[in-house]
Coordinates of C-alpha atoms and ligand atoms in Angstrom, one line a residue:
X1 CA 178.3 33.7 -108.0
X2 CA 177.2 37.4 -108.4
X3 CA 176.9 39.2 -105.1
X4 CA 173.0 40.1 -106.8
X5 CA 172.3 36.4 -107.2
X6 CA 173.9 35.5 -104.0
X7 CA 171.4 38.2 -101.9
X8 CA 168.5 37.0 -104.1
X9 CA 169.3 33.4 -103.4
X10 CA 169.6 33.9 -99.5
X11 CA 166.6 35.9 -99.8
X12 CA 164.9 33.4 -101.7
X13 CA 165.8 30.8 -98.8
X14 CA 164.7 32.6 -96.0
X15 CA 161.1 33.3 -97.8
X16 CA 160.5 29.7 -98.0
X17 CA 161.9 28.7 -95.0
X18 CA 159.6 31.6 -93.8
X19 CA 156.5 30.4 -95.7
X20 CA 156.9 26.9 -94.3
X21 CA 156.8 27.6 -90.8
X22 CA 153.6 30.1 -91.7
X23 CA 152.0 27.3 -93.7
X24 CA 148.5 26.6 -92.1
X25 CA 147.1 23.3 -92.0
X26 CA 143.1 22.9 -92.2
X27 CA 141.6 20.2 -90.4
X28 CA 138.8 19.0 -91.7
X29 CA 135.9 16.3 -90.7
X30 CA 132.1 15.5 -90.4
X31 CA 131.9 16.6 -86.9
X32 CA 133.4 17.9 -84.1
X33 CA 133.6 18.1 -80.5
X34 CA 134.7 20.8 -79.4
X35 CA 135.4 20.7 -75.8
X36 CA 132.1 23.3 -74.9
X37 CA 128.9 22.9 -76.6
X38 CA 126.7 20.2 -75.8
X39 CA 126.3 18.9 -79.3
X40 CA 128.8 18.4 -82.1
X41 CA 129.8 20.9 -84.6
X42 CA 129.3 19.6 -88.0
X43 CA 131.2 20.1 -91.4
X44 CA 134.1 21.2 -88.9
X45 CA 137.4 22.8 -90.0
X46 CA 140.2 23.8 -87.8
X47 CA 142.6 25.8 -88.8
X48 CA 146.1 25.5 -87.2
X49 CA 149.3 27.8 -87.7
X50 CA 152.8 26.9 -85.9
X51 CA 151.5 25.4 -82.8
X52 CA 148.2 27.1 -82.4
X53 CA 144.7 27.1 -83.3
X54 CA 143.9 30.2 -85.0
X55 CA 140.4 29.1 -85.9
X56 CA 137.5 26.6 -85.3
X57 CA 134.1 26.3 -86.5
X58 CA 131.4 24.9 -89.2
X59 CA 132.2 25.4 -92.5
X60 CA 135.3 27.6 -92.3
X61 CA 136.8 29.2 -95.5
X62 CA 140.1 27.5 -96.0
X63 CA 143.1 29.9 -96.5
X64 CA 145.4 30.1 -99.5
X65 CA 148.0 27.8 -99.2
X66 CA 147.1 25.7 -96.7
X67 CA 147.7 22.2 -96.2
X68 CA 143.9 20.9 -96.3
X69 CA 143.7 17.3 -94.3
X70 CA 140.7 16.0 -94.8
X71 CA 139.4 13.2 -91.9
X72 CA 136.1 12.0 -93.9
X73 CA 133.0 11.1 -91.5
X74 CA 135.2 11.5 -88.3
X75 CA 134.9 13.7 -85.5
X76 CA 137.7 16.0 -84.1
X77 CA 138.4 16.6 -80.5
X78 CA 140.8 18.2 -78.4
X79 CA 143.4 15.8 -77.2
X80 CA 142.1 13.7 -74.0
X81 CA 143.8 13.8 -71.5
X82 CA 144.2 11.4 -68.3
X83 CA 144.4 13.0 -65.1
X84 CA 145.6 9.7 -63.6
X85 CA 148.8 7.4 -65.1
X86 CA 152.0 6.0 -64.3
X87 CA 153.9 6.0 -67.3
X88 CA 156.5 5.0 -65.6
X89 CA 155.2 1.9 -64.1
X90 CA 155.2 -1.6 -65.9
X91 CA 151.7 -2.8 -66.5
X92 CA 151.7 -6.8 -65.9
X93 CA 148.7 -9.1 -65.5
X94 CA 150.4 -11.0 -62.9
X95 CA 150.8 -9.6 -59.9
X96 CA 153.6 -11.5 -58.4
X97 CA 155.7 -11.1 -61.6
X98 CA 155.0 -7.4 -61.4
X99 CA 156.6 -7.7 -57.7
X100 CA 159.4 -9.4 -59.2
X101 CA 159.9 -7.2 -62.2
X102 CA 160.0 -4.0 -59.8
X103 CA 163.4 -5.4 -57.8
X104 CA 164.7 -7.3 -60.6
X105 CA 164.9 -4.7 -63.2
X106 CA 167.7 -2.2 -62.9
X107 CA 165.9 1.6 -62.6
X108 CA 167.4 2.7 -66.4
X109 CA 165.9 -0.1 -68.1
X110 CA 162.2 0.8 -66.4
X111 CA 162.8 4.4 -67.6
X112 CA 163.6 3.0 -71.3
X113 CA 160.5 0.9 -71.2
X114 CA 158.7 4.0 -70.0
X115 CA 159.2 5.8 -73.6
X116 CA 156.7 3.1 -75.0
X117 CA 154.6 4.0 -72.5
X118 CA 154.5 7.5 -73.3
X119 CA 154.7 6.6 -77.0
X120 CA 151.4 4.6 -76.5
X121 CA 149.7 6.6 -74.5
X122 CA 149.8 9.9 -77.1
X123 CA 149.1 7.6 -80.5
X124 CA 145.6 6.8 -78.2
X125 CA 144.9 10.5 -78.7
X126 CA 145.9 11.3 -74.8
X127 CA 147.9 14.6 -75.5
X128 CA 148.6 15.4 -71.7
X129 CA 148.6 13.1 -68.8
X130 CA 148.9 14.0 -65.0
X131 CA 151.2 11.4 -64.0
X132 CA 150.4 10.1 -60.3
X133 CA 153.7 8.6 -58.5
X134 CA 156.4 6.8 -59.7
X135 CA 158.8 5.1 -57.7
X136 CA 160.8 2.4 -57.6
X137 CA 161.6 0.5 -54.1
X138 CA 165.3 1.2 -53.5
X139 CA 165.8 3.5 -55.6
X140 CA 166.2 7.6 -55.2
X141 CA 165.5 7.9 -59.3
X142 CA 163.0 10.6 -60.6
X143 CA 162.1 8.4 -63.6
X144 CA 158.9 10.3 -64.5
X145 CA 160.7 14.1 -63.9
X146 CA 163.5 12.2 -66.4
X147 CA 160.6 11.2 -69.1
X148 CA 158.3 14.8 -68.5
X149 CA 161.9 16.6 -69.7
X150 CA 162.6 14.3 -72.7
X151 CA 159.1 15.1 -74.1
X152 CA 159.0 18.3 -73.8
X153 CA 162.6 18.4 -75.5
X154 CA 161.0 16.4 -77.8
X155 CA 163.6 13.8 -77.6
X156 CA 160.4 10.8 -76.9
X157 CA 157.4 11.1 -78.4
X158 CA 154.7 11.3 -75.6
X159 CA 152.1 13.2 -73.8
X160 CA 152.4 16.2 -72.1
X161 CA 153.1 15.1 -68.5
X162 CA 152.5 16.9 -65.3
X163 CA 154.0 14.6 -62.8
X164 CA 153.7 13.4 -58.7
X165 CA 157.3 12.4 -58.3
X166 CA 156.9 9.9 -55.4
X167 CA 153.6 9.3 -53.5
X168 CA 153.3 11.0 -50.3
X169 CA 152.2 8.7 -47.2
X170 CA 152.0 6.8 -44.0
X171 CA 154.3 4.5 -42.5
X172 CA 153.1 1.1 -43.5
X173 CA 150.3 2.7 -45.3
X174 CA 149.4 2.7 -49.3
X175 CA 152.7 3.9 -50.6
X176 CA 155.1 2.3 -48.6
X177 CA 157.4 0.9 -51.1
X178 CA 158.8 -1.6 -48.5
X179 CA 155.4 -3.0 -47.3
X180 CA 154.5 -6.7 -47.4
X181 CA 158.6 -7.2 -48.3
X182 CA 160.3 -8.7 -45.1
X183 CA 161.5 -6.5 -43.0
X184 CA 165.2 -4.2 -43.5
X185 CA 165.2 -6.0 -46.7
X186 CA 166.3 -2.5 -48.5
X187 CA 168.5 -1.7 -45.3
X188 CA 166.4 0.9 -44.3
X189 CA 163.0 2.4 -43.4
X190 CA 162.0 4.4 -45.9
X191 CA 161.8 8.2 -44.9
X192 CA 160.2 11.4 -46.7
X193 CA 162.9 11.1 -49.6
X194 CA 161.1 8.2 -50.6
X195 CA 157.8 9.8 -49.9
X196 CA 157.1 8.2 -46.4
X197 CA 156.3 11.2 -43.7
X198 CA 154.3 10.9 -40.2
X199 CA 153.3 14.4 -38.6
X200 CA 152.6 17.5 -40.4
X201 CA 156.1 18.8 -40.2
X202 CA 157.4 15.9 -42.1
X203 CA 154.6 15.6 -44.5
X204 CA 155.7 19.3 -45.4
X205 CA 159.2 18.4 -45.8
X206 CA 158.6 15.8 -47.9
X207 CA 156.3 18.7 -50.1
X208 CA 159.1 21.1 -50.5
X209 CA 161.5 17.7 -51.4
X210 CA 159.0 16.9 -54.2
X211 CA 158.6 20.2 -55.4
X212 CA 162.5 20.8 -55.2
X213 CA 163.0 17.8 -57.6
X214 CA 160.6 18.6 -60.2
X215 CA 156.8 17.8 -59.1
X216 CA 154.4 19.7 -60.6
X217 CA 151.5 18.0 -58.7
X218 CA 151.4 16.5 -55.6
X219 CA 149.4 13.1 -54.6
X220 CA 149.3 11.4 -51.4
X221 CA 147.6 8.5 -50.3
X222 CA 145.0 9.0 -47.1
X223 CA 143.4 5.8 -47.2
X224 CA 144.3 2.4 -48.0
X225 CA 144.4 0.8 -51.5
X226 CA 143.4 -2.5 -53.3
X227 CA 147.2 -3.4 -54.6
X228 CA 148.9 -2.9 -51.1
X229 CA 149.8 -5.8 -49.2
X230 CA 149.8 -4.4 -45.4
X231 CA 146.8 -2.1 -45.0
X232 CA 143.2 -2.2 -45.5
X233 CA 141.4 -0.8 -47.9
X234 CA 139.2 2.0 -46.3
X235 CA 141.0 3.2 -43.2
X236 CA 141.9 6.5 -43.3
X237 CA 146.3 6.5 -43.1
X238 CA 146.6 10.4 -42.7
X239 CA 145.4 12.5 -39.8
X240 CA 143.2 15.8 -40.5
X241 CA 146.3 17.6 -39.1
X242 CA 148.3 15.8 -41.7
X243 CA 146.0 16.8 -44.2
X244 CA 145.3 20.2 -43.1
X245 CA 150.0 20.5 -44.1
X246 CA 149.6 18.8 -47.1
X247 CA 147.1 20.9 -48.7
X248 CA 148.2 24.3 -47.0
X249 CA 151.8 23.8 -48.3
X250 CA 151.3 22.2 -51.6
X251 CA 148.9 25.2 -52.6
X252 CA 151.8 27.7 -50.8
X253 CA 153.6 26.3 -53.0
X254 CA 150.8 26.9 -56.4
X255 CA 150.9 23.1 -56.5
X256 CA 147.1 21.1 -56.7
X257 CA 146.9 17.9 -54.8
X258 CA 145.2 14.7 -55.5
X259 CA 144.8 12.2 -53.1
X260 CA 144.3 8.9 -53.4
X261 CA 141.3 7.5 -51.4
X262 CA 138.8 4.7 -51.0
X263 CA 137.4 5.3 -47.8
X264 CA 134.7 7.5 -46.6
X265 CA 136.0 9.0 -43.3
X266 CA 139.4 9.7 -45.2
X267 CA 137.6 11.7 -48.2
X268 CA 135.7 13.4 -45.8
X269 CA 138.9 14.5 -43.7
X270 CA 140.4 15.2 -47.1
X271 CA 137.6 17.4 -49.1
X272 CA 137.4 19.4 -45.5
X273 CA 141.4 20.1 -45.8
X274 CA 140.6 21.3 -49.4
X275 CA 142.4 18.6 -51.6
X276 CA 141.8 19.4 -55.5
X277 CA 141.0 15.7 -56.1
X278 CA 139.9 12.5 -54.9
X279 CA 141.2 9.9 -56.8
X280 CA 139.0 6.2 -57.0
X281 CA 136.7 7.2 -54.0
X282 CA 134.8 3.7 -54.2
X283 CA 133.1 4.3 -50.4
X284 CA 132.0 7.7 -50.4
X285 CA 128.9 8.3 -49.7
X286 CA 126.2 10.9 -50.3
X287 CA 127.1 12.8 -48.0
X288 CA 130.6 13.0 -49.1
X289 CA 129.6 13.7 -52.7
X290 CA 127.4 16.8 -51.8
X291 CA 130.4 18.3 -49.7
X292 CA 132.3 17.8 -52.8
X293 CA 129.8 19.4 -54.7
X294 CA 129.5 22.0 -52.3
X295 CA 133.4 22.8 -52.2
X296 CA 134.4 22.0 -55.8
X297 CA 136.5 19.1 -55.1
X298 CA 136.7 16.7 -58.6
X299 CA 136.3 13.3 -58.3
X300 CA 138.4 10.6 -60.4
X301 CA 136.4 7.7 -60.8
X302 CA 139.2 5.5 -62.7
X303 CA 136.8 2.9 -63.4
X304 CA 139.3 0.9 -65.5
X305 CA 141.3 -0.1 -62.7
X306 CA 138.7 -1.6 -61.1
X307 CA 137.2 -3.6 -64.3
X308 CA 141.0 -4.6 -65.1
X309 CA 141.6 -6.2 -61.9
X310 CA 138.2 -7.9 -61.5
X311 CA 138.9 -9.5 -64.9
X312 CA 142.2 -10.8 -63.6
X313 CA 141.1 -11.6 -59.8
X314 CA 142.6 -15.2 -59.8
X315 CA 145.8 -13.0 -60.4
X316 CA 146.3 -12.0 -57.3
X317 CA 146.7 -12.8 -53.6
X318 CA 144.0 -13.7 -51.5
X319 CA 144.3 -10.7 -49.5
X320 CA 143.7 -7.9 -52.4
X321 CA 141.1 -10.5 -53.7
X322 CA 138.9 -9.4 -50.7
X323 CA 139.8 -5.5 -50.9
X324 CA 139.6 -5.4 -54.5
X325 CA 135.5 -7.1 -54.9
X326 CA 134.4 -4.9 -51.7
X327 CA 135.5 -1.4 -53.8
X328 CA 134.4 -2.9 -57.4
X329 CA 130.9 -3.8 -55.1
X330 CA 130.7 0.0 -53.9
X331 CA 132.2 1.9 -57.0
X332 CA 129.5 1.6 -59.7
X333 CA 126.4 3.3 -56.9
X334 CA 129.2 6.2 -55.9
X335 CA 129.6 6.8 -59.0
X336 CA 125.8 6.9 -59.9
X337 CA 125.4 9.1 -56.8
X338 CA 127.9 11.6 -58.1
X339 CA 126.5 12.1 -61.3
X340 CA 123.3 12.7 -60.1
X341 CA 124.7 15.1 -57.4
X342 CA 126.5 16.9 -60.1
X343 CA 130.3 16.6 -58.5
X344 CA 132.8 17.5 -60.9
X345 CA 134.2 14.4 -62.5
X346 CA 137.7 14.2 -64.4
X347 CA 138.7 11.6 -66.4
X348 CA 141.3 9.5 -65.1
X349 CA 142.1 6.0 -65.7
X350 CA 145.1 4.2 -63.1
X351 CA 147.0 3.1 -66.3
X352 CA 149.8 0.4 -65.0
X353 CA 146.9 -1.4 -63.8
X354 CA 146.1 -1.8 -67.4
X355 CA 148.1 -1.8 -70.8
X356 CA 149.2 1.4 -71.3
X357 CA 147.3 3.1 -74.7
X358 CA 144.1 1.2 -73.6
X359 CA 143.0 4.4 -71.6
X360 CA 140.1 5.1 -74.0
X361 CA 137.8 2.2 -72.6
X362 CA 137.0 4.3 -69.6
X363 CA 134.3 6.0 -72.0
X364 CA 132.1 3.2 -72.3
X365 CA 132.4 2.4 -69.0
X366 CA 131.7 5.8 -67.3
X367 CA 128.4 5.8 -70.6
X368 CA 127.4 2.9 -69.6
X369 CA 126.8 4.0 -65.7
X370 CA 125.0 6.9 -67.2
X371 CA 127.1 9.3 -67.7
X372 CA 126.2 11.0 -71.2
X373 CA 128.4 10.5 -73.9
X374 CA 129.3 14.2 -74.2
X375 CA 129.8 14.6 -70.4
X376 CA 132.2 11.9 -70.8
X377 CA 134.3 13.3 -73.7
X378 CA 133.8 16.4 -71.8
X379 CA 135.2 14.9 -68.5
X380 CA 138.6 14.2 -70.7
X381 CA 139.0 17.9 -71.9
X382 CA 137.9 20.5 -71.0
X383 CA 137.1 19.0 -67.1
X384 CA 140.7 17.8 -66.8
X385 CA 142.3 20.7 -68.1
X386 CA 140.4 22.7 -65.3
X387 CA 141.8 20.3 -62.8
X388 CA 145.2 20.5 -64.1
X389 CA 144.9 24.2 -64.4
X390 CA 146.2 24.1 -68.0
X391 CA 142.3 25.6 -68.8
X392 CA 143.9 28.4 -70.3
X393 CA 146.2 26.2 -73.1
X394 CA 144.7 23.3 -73.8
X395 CA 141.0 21.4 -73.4
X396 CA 139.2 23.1 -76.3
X397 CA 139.3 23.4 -79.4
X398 CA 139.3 27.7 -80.1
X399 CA 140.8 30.5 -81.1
X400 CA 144.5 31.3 -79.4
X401 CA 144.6 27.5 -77.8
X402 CA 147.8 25.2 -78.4
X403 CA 147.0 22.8 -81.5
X404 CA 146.3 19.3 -79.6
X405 CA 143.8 18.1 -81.9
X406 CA 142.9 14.8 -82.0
X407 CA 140.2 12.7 -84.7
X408 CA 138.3 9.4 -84.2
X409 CA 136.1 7.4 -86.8
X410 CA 132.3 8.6 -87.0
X411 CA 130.3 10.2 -83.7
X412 CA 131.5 9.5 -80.7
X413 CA 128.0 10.2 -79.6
X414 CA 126.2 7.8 -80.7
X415 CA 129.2 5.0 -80.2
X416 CA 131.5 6.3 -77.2
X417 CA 133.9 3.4 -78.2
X418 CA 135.1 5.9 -81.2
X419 CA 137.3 7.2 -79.2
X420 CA 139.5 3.8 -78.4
X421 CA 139.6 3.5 -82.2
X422 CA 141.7 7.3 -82.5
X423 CA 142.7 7.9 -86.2
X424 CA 144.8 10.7 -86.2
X425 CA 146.6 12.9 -83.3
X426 CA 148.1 16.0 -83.3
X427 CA 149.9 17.8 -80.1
X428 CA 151.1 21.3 -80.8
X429 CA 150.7 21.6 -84.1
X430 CA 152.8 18.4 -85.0
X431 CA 151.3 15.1 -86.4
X432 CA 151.8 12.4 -84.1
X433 CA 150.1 9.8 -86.0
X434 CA 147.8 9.4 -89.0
X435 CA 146.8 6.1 -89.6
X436 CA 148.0 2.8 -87.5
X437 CA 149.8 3.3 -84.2
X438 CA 153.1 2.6 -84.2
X439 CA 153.2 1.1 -80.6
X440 CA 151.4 -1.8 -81.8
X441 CA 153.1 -4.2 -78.9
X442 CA 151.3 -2.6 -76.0
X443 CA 148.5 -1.3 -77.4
X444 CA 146.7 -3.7 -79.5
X445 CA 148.1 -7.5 -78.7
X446 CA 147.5 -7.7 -74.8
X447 CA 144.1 -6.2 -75.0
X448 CA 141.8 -7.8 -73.0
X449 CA 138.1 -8.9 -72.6
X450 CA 136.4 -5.7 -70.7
X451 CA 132.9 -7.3 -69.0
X452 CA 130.1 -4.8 -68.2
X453 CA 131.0 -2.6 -65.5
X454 CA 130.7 -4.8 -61.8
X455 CA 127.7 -3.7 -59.6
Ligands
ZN1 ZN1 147.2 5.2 -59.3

């Protein structure tokens, strides 16, 4: 070959290869919801280059030599996002099974099942996901620091993940991963490598562990919970001094902190100590809420949970039969209360507790306490990716924002259950799915029968 042709060939090469990567693609769809106004967009185009959205609006011209993809009468959105998952956690309708699972499985096998986990969780249209404490009893494995990584090398398809590591808590309390077992069955108290710390000083320590290892969040458990075996559900399991450590050395540290609480007295001690989230918060009352309100605190409601276990009481033991219908009996008027008192809410769902994928049906159930449909699609954007403090990337669909785009059949606000029915999903700028999931094992065959929300 001529050295003229050769240069013209390689020059030839690297122009396509060029236009390619330049190639926009234009979104297009009846409506859109675009993270900010309170009503839909309609004829909606989005324009997206590389892994960015260079435009957004009604009606936009398309550019020359873009890729037009055309939804029909559906309505974008920017990718949801749920602000409380274990990925790495294996859901299972029977509880004792679950126990058995979590000491019979070796670690490595949990973190290959967690992939489908992640896998299902994005084709739902759930783009990012703050992933609230994984652990395995036993074990010293950071499974979901291990599944965050292999995302973001793009090496598993999933969510973006911002994750917890290990719950931090009491002694005996919520996140003890050796309570209810008999006793020095795994050899050894478990100690703030495991999460467990008593005192402030230890409660720091096991902060600066987390962080160490790859948390980029930090959770903690100051009241009881309904799936622990040795603690009831409301007390409050961390002292305001405890507290006061956690938050000052997480945020020293630039990391938020969501705590997971049912009781009143332990929210209280925990909005005061200036936690960035309460996560379930069936008991709180009014009171509680307008400190919240006043201080800026969000609130995860993670009504599914709740509705999953009630459906499947007779699954478990006696014991978190009782705890579990005395927070399901308070959730539904907190939650009422908050809405009216204008508390920030964020969307967030406990998935584990439920099939992963199925994180959707938290819409109809936060609608159908009152919350208005755009509120609620509102609560999985643009209000989670203030809590996660990702407000700047992701959340909306604008100018200059990374390209999670997401699109679900008709208007989501006129039927909020659109959105478990997601038709196409994009996250940075690459198609995820278009069409049926892929997942279809975990998200579709064990759905369940979701009653009306319990009063
Ligand atoms: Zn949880």
């Amino acid at each position: 070959m001529k050295t003229t042709s050769r240069i013209f060939l390689i020059v030839l090469c690297f122009g396509v290869s060029a236009l390619a990567a330049d190639q926009s693609i234009a979104l297009k769809a009846a409506h859109m919801f675009d993270g900010k106004s309170n009503t839909l967009v309609q004829n909606a185009v989005v324009i997206v280059q590389g892994d960015k959205i260079v435009d957004a609006g009604s009606n936009l011209p398309i550019p020359n030599g873009a890729q037009v993809i055309d939804l029909g009468n559906a309505t974008l959105s920017p990718g949801f996002m749920d602000a409380h998952t274990h990925l790495t956690l294996d859901f299972s309708g029977d509880y004792n099974l679950l126990r058995l699972k979590e000491v019979d499985l070796n670690v490595s096998e949990q973190a290959i099942i967690a992939t489908a986990h992640a896998r299902a969780t994005v084709e739902a249209g759930f783009t990012t996901v703050r992933d609230l404490g994984s652990h395995f009893v036993g074990s010293r494995e950071f499974v979901d620091v291990a599944l965050r990584n292999s995302i973001n090398k793009g090496v598993v398809v999933g969510p973006r993940m911002l994750v917890a590591t290990k719950g931090i808590g009491a002694t005996g309390g919520h996140f003890d991963p050796t309570s209810g077992f008999r006793d020095f069955l795994f050899g050894r108290e478990p100690d703030y490598t495991d999460g467990i710390a008593d005192g402030p000083d230890e409660i720091r320590k096991a902060v600066r562990f987390e962080v160490k290892n790859g948390a980029d969040v930090i959770k903690a458990a100051v009241s009881g919970g309904v799936l622990s075996l040795a603690d009831e559900v409301d007390t409050p399991q961390l002292t305001p001094a405890e507290m006061a450590a956690l938050v000052d050395e997480s945020h020293r540290l630039r990391k938020k902190v969501a705590v997971h609480c049912h009781g009143d007295q332990a929210a209280h001690d925990a909005i005061e100590a200036g936690v960035d989230s309460i996560e379930h918060g069936s008991f709180m009352k009014p009171e509680t809420l307008t400190m919240m309100k006043r201080k800026g605190t969000f609130l995860t409601p993670t009504l599914m949970a709740t509705e999953w276990i009630m459906n499947k009481i007779d699954n478990y033991p006696q014991a978190l039969q009782a705890k579990a219908k005395s927070a399901a009996a308070a959730r539904s008027e907190m939650f009422r209360n908050a809405l009216k008192l204008g508390v920030k809410i964020s969307f967030g769902t406990d998935a584990a507790v439920f099939p992963h994928g199925q994180n959707a049906k938290e819409f109809k159930l936060m609608v159908d306490l009152g919350m208005t449909p755009v509120d609620a699609l509102r609560s999985a954007t643009a209000n989670d990716a203030e809590l996660l403090g990702i407000g700047q990337k992701v959340g909306t669909l604008e100018k200059g924002k990374l390209a999670d785009v997401i699109a679900m059949p008709g208007d989501p606000t006129s039927d909020i259950t659109a959105t478990e029915r997601i038709l196409f999903v994009m996250k940075e700028g690459k198609i995820i799915r278009r069409g049926a999931p892929t997942v279809q094992g975990i998200s579709e065959s064990t759905t369940p029968d979701i009653a009306a929300p319990v009063d």
